[in-house]
Every structure is written in C-alpha cells, then in structure tokens.
PDB file of C-alpha atoms and ligand atoms in Angstrom:
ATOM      1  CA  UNK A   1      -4.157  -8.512 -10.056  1.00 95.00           C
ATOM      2  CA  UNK A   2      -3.297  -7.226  -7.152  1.00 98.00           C
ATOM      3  CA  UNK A   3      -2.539  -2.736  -7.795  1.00 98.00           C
ATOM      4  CA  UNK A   4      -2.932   0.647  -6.373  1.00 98.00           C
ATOM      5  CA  UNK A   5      -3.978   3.639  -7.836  1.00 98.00           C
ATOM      6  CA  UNK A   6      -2.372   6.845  -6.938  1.00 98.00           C
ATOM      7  CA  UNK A   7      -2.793  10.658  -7.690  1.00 98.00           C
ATOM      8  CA  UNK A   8      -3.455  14.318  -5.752  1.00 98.00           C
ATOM      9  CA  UNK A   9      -6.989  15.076  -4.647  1.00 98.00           C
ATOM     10  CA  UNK A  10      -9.376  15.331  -7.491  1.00 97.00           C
ATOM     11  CA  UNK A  11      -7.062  13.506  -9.999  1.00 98.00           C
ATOM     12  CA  UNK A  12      -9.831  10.911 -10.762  1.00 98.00           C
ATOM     13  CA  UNK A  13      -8.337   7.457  -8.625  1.00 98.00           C
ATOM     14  CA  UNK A  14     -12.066   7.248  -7.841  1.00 98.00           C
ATOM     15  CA  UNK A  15     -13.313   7.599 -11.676  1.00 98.00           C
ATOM     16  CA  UNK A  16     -11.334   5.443 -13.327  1.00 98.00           C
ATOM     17  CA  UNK A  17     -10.999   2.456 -10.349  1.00 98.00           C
ATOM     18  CA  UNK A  18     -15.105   1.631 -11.126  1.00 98.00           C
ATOM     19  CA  UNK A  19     -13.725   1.128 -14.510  1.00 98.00           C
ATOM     20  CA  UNK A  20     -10.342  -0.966 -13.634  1.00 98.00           C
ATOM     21  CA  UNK A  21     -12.247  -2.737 -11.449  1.00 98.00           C
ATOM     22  CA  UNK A  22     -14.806  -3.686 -13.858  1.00 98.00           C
ATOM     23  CA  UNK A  23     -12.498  -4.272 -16.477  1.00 98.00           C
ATOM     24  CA  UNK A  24     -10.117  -6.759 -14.296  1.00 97.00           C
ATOM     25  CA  UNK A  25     -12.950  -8.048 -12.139  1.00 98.00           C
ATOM     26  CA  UNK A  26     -11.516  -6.733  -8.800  1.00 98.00           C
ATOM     27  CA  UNK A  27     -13.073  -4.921  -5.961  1.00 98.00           C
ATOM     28  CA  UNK A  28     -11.924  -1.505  -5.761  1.00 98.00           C
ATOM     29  CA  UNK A  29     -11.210  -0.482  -2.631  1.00 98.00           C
ATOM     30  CA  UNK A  30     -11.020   3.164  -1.550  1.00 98.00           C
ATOM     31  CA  UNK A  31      -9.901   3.785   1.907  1.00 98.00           C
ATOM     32  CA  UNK A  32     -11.941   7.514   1.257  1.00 98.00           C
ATOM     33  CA  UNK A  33     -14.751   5.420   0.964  1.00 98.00           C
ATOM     34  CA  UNK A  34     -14.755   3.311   3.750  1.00 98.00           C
ATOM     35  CA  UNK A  35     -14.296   6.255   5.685  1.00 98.00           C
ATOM     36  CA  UNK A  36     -17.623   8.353   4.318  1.00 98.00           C
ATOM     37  CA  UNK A  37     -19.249   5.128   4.971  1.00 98.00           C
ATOM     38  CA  UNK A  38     -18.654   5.237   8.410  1.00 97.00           C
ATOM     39  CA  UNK A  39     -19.263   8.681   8.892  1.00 97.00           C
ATOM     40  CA  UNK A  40     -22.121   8.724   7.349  1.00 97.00           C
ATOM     41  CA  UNK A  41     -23.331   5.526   9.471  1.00 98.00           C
ATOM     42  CA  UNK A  42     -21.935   7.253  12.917  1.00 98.00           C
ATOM     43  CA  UNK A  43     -19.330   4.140  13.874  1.00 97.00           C
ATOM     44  CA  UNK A  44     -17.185   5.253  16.129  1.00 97.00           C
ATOM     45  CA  UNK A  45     -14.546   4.734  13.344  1.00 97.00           C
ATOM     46  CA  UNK A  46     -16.375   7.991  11.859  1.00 97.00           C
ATOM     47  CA  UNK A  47     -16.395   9.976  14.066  1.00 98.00           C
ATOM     48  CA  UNK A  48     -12.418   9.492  14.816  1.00 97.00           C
ATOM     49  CA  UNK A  49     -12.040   9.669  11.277  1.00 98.00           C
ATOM     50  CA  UNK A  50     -14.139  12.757  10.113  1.00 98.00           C
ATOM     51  CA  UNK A  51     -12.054  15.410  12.706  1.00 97.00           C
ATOM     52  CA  UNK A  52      -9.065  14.857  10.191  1.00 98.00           C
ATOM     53  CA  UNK A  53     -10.681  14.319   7.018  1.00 98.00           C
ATOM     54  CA  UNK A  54     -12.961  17.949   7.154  1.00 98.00           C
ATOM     55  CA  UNK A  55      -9.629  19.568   8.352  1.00 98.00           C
ATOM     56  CA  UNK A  56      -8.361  17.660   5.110  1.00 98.00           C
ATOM     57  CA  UNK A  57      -5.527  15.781   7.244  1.00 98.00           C
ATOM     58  CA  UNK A  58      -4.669  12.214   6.888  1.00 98.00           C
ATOM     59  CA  UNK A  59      -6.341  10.217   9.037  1.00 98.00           C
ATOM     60  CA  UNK A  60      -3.685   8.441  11.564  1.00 98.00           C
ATOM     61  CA  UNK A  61      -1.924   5.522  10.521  1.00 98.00           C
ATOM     62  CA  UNK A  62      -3.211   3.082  12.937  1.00 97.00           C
ATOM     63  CA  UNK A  63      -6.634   3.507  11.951  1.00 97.00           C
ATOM     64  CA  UNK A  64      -5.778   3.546   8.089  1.00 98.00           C
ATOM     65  CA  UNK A  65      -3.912   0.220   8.317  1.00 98.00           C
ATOM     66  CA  UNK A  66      -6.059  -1.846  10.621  1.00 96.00           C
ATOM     67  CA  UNK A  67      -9.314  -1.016   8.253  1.00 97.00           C
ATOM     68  CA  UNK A  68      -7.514  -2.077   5.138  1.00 98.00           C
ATOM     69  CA  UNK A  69      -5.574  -5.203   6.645  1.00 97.00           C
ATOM     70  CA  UNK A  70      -9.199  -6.209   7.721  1.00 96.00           C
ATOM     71  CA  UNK A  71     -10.660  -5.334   4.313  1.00 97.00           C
ATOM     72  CA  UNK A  72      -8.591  -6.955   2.004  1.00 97.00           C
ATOM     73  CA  UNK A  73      -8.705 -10.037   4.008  1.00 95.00           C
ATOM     74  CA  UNK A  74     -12.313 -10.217   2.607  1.00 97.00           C
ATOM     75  CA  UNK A  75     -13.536 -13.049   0.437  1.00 97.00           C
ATOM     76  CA  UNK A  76     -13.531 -10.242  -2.517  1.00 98.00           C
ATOM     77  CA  UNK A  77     -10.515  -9.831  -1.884  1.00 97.00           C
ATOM     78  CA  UNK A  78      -8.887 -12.947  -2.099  1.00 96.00           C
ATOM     79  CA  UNK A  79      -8.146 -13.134  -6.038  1.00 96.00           C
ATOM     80  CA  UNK A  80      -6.558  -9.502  -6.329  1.00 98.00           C
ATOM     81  CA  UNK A  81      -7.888  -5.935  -5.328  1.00 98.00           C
ATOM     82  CA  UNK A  82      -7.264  -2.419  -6.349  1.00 98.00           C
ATOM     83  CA  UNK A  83      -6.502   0.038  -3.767  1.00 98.00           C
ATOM     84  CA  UNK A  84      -7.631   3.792  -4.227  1.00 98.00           C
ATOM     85  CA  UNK A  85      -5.986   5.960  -1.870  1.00 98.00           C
ATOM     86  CA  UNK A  86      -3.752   4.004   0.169  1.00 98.00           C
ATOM     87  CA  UNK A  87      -1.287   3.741   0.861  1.00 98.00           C
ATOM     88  CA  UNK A  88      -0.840   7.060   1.258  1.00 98.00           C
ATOM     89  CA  UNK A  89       2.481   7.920   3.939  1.00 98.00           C
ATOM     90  CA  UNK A  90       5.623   5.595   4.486  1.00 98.00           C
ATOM     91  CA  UNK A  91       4.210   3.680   7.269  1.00 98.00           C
ATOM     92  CA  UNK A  92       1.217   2.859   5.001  1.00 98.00           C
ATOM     93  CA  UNK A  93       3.827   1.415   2.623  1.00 98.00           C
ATOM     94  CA  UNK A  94       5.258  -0.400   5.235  1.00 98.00           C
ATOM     95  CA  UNK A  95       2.104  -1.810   6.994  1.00 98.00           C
ATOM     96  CA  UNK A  96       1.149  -2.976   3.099  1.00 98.00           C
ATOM     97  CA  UNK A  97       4.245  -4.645   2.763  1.00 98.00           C
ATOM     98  CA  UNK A  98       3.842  -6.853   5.703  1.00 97.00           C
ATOM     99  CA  UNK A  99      -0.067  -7.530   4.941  1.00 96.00           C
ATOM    100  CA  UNK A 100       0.848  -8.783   1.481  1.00 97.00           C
ATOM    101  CA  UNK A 101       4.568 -10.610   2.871  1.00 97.00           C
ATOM    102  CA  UNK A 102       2.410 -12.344   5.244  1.00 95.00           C
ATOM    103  CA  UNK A 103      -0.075 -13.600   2.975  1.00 93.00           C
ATOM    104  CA  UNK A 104       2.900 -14.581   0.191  1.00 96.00           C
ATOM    105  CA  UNK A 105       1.655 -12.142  -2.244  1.00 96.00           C
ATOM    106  CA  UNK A 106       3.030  -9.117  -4.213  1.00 95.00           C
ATOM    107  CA  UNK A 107       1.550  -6.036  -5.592  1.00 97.00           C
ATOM    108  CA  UNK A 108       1.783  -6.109  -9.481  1.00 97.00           C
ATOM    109  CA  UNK A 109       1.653  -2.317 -10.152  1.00 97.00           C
ATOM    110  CA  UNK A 110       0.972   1.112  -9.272  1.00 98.00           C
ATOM    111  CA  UNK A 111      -0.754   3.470 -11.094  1.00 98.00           C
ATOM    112  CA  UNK A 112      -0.521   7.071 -10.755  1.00 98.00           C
ATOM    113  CA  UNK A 113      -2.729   9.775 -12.764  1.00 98.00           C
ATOM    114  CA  UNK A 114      -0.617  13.041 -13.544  1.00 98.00           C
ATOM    115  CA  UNK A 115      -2.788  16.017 -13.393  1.00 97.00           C
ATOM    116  CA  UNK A 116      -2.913  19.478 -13.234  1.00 95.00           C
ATOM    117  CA  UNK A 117      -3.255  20.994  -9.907  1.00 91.00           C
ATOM    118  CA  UNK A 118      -5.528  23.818 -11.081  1.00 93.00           C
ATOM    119  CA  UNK A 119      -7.771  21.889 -12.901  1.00 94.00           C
ATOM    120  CA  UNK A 120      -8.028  19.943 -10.502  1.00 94.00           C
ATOM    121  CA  UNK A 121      -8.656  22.589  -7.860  1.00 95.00           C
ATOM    122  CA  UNK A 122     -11.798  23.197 -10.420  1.00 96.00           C
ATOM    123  CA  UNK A 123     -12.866  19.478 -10.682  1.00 96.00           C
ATOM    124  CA  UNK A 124     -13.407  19.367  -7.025  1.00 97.00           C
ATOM    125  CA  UNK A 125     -15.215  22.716  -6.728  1.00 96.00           C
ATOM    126  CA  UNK A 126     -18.334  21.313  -9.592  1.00 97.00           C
ATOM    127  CA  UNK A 127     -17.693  18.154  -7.782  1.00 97.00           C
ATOM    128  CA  UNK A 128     -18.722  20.017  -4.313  1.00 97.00           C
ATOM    129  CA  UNK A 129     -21.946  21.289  -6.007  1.00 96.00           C
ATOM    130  CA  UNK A 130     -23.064  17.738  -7.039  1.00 96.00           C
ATOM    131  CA  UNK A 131     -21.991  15.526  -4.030  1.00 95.00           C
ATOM    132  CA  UNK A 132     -21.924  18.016  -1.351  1.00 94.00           C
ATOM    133  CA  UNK A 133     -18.695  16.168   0.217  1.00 95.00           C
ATOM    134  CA  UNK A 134     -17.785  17.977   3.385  1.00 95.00           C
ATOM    135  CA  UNK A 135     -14.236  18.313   2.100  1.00 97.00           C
ATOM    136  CA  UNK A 136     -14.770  20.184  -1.173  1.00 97.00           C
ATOM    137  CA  UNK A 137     -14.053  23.705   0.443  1.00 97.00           C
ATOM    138  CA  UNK A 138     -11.606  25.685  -1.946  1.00 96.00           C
ATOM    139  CA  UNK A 139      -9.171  25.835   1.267  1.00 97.00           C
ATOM    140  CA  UNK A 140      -9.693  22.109   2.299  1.00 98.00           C
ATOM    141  CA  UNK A 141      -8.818  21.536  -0.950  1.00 97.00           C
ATOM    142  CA  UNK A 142      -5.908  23.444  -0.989  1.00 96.00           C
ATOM    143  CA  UNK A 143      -4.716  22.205   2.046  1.00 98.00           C
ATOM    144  CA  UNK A 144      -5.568  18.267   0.660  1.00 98.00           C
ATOM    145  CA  UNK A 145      -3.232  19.262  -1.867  1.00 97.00           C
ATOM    146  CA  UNK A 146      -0.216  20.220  -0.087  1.00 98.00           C
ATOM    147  CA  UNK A 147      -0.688  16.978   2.244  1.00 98.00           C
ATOM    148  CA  UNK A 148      -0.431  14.692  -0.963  1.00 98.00           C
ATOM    149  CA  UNK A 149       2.536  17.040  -1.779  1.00 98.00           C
ATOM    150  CA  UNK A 150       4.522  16.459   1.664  1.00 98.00           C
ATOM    151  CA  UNK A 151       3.192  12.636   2.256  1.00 98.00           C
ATOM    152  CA  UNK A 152       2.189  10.954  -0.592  1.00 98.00           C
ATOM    153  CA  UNK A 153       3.620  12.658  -3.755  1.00 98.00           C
ATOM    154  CA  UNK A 154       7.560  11.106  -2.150  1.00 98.00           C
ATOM    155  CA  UNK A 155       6.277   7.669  -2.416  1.00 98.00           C
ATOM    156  CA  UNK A 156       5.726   7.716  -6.408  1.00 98.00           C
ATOM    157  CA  UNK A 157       9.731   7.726  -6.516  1.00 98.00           C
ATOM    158  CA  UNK A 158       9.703   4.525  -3.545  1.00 97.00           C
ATOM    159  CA  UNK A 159       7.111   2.475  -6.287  1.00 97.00           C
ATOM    160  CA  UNK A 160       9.399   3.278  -9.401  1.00 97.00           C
ATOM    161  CA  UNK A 161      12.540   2.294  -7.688  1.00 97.00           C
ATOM    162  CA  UNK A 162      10.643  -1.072  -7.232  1.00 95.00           C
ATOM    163  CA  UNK A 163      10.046  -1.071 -10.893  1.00 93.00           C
ATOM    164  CA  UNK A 164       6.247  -1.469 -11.193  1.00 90.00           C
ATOM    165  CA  UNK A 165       5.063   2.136 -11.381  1.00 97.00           C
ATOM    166  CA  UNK A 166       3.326   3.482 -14.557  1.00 97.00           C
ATOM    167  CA  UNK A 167       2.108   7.146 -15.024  1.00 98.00           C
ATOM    168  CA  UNK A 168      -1.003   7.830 -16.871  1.00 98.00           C
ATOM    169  CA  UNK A 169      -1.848  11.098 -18.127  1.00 98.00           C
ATOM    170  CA  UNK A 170      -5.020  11.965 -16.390  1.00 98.00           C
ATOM    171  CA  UNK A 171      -6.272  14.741 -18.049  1.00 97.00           C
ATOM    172  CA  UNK A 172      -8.854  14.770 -20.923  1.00 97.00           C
ATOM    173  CA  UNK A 173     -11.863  13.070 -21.270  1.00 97.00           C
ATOM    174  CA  UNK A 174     -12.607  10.315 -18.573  1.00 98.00           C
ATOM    175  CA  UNK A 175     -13.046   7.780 -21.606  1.00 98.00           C
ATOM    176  CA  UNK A 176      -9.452   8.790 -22.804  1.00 98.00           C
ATOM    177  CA  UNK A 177      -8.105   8.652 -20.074  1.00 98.00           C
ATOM    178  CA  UNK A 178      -9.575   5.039 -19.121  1.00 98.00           C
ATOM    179  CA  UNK A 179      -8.374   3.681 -22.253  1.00 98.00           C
ATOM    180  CA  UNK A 180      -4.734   4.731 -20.980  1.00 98.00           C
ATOM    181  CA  UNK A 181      -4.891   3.106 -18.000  1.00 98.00           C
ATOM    182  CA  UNK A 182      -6.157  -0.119 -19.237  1.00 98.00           C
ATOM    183  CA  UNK A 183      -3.590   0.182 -21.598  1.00 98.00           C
ATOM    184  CA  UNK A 184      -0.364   1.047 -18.658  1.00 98.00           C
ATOM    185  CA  UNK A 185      -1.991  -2.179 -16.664  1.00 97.00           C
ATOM    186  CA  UNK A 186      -1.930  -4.493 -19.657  1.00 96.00           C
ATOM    187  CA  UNK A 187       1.664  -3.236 -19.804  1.00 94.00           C
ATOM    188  CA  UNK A 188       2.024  -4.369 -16.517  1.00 91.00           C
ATOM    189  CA  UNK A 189       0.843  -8.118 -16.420  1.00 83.00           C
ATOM    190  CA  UNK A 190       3.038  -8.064 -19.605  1.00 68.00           C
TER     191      UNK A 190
HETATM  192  P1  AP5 B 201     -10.254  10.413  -0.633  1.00 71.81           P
HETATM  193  O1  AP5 B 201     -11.696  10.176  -0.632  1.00 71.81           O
HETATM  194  O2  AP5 B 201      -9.379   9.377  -1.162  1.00 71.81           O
HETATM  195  O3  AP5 B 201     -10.009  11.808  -1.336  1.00 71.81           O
HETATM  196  P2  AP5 B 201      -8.820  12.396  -2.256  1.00 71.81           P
HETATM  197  O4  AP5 B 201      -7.571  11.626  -2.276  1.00 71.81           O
HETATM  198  O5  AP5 B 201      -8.729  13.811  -1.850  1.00 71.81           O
HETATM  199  O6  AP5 B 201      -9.337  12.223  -3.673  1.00 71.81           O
HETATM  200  P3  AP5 B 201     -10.777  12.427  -4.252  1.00 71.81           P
HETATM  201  O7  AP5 B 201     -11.631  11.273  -3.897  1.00 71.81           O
HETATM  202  O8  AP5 B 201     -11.260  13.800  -3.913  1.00 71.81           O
HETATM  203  O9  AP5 B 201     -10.434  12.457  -5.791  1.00 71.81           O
HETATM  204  P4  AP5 B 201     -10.240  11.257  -6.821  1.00 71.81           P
HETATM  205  O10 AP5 B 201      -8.813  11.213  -7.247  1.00 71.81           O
HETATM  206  O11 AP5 B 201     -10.862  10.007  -6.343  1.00 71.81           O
HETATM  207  O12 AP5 B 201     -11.031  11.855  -8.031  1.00 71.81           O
HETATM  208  P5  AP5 B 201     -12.527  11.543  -8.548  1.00 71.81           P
HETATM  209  O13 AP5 B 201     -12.520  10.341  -9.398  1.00 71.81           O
HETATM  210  O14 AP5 B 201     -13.482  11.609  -7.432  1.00 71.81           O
HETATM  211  O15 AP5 B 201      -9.806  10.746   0.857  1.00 71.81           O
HETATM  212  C1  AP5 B 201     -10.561  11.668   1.615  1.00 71.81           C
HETATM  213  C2  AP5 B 201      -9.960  11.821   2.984  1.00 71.81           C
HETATM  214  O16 AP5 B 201     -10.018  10.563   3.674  1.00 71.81           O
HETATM  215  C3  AP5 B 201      -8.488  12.228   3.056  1.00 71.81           C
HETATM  216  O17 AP5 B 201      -8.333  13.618   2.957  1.00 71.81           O
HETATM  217  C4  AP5 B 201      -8.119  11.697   4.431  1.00 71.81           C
HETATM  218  O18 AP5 B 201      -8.611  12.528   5.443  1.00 71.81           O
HETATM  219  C5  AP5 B 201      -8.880  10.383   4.481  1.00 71.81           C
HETATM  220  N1  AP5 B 201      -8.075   9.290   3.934  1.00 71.81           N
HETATM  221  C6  AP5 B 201      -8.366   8.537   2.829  1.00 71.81           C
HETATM  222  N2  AP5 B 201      -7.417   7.626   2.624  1.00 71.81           N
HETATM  223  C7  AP5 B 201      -6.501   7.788   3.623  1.00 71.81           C
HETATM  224  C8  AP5 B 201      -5.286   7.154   3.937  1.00 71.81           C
HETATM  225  N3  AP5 B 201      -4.798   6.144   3.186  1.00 71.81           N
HETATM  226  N4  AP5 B 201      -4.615   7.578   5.024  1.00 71.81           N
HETATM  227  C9  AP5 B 201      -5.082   8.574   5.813  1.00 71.81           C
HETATM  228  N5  AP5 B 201      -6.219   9.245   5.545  1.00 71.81           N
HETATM  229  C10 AP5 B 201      -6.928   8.842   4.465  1.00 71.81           C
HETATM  230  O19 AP5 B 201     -12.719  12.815  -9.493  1.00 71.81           O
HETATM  231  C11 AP5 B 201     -12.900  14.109  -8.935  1.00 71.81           C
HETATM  232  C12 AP5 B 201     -13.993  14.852  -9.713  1.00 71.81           C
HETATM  233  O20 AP5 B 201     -13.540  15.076 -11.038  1.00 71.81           O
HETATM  234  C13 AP5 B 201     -15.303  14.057  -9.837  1.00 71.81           C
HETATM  235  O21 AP5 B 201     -16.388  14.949  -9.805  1.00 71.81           O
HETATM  236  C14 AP5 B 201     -15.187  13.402 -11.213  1.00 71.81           C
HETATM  237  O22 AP5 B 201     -16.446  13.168 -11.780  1.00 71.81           O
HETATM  238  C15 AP5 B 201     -14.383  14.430 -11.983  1.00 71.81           C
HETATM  239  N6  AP5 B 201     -13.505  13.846 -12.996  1.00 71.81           N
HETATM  240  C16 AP5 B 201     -12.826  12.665 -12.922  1.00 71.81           C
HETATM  241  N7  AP5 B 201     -12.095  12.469 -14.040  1.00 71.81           N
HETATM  242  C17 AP5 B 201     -12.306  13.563 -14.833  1.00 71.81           C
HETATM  243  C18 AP5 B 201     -11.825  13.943 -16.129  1.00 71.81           C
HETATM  244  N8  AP5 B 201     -10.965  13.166 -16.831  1.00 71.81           N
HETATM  245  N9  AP5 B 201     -12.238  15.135 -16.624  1.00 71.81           N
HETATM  246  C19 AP5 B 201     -13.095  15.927 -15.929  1.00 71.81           C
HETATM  247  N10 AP5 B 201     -13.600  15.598 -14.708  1.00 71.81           N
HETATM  248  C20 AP5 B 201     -13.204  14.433 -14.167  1.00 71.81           C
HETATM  249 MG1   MG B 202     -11.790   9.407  -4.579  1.00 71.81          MG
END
C-alpha cells in the first residue's frame, strides 16, 4: 500500500505509523525524521534544515522533495510506503504527484488523525521532557501549529476531493486509537 499519514504537530502520525507500518509491512517514512537524522549527524542537509525546523518553519520545498523522491526510490520502498509528514504544502502535493505519475503508481489513501489542539499543546510539552527535541518549546509549538493551520490543514480538503481520505479520531488511548486506523485503512484497500 502505498498512504500518507496526516495531522497537526503532536497528533501522533509518528505513534501510530511504527504500528501501520508493522501491521502492513511498509517502511514508514517520516520526512521529520530524516531531518533529525541529519542534524544530528551534521550533513550539510542538517544544518540547512535545522534553521527552519527550531524556528518551527517548514523546511523549503526543494529540499523536502528531493530527500523524499530519493527515499522512496529505495529498495524498501519499492512494494508500498507510508509517508509521515509529507507532503505537507501544495507544491509537496504536486512534486508527489509527479514522483508517483512517473513511476505508474497511485497513492491508495490518506490518513489524517483529528485532535485537539490543546491536548496536543500538552502531549508535546511531556514529550519535550522525555526526548529533549529542540522544537518542543511551548512557542515553537505554537507557532508549528499555526503553520499546519495555513499550509497543511488546506490540503485535507485537496485529498477528500480525490476520494481517498479517511479521518481517524486521534484522541484516547494510543491502542484505541491504532485499532481505528487499521480499521479506516482496511476500509481503504476495500
Ligand atoms: P515532524 O517531526 O514531522 O513534526 P510534527 O509534524 O510537528 O509532528 P510531531 O512529530 O511533533 O508529532 P506526531 O504527529 O508525529 O506525534 P507523535 O506520534 O510524536 O517535523 C518536524 C519539523 O521538520 C517541521 O516543523 C519542519 O521544520 C520539518 N519538516 C518535516 N516534514 C517537512 C515537510 N514535509 N516539509 C517541510 N518541512 C518539514 O506524538 C506526540 C507525543 O504524544 C509523543 O510523546 C507520543 O508518545 C504522545 N502520544 C501519541 N499518541 C498519543 C495518545 N493517543 N495519547 C497520549 N499521548 C500520545
Ligand atoms: Mg512525528
């Protein structure tokens, strides 16, 4: 299967793709990720991409679509992926379109986890005391927030009108939550 997960900051696309991916036997792949990975490492990809993410700004579009066109062209890859965070702004939905087009291939879903943007807010604040992640700063967060809300939140209407989105309520226990989504993806291949 070839899907994307969706949600605001702290909504739990990172939680629940270990299981999805697990579940469906498909590397998740989490743009987020990638990105810590290379900070962390000191690539010159990481430093270009940690100015934006501390700020808690989307890192630019060129860089964004070049790492994922490479990625998913990965043997892993090849039978189906899930794609956490991305894409994430019209151009990424565009630049996605062509990657699969080109290779023949369509996405079969999207899923997108409906939260509350409070709890949320409070999610990412224990999450800041366990993993230390540079961008867990109550106003980073904040401002993460209203960047999903102007770039990303717009394209949940562009994957419904394409008739392959399903929302999952993602509050609750992570379990419960899980079993929804592996429910709203079995819906999917239906
Ligand atoms: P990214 O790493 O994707 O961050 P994000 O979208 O802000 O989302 P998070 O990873 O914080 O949350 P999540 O939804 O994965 O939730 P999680 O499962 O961790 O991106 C970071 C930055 O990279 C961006 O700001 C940007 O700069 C850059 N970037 C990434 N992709 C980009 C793109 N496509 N274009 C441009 N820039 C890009 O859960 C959160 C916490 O809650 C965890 O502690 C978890 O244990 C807990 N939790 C999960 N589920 C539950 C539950 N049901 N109940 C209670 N707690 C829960
Ligand atoms: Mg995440």
């Amino acid at each position: 299967m070839r899907l994307i997960i969706m949600g605001p900051p702290g909504a739990g696309k990172g939680t629940q793709a270990t299981f999805i991916a697990q579940e469906f036997g498909i590397p998740a792949i989490s743009t987020g990720d990638i990105f810590r990975a290379n900070v962390s490492a000191g690539t010159p990809l990481g430093v270009e991409a940690k100015r934006y993410m501390d700020a808690g700004e989307y890192v630019p579009d060129s860089v964004t679509n070049s790492m994922v066109r490479n990625r998913i062209a990965e043997d892993d890859a090849k039978g189906g992926f899930l794609l956490d965070g991305y894409p994430r702004t019209v151009a990424q939905v565009a630049e996605l379109d062509s990657m699969l087009a080109d290779a023949g291939l369509e996405l079969d879903g999207a899923v997108v986890l409906t939260v509350d943007s409070e709890a949320i807010v409070q999610r990412l604040l224990k999450r800041a005391t366990i993993e230390n992640r540079a961008d867990d700063t109550e106003d980073v967060i904040r401002r993460r927030q209203e960047v999903y809300g102007e770039q990303t939140a717009p394209l949940i209407d562009t994957y419904r009108e394409r008739g392959a989105l399903v929302e999952v309520d993602g509050m609750g226990e992570v379990d419960e939550v899980t079993q929804r989504v592996f429910a709203a993806i079995e819906g999917l291949k239906g």
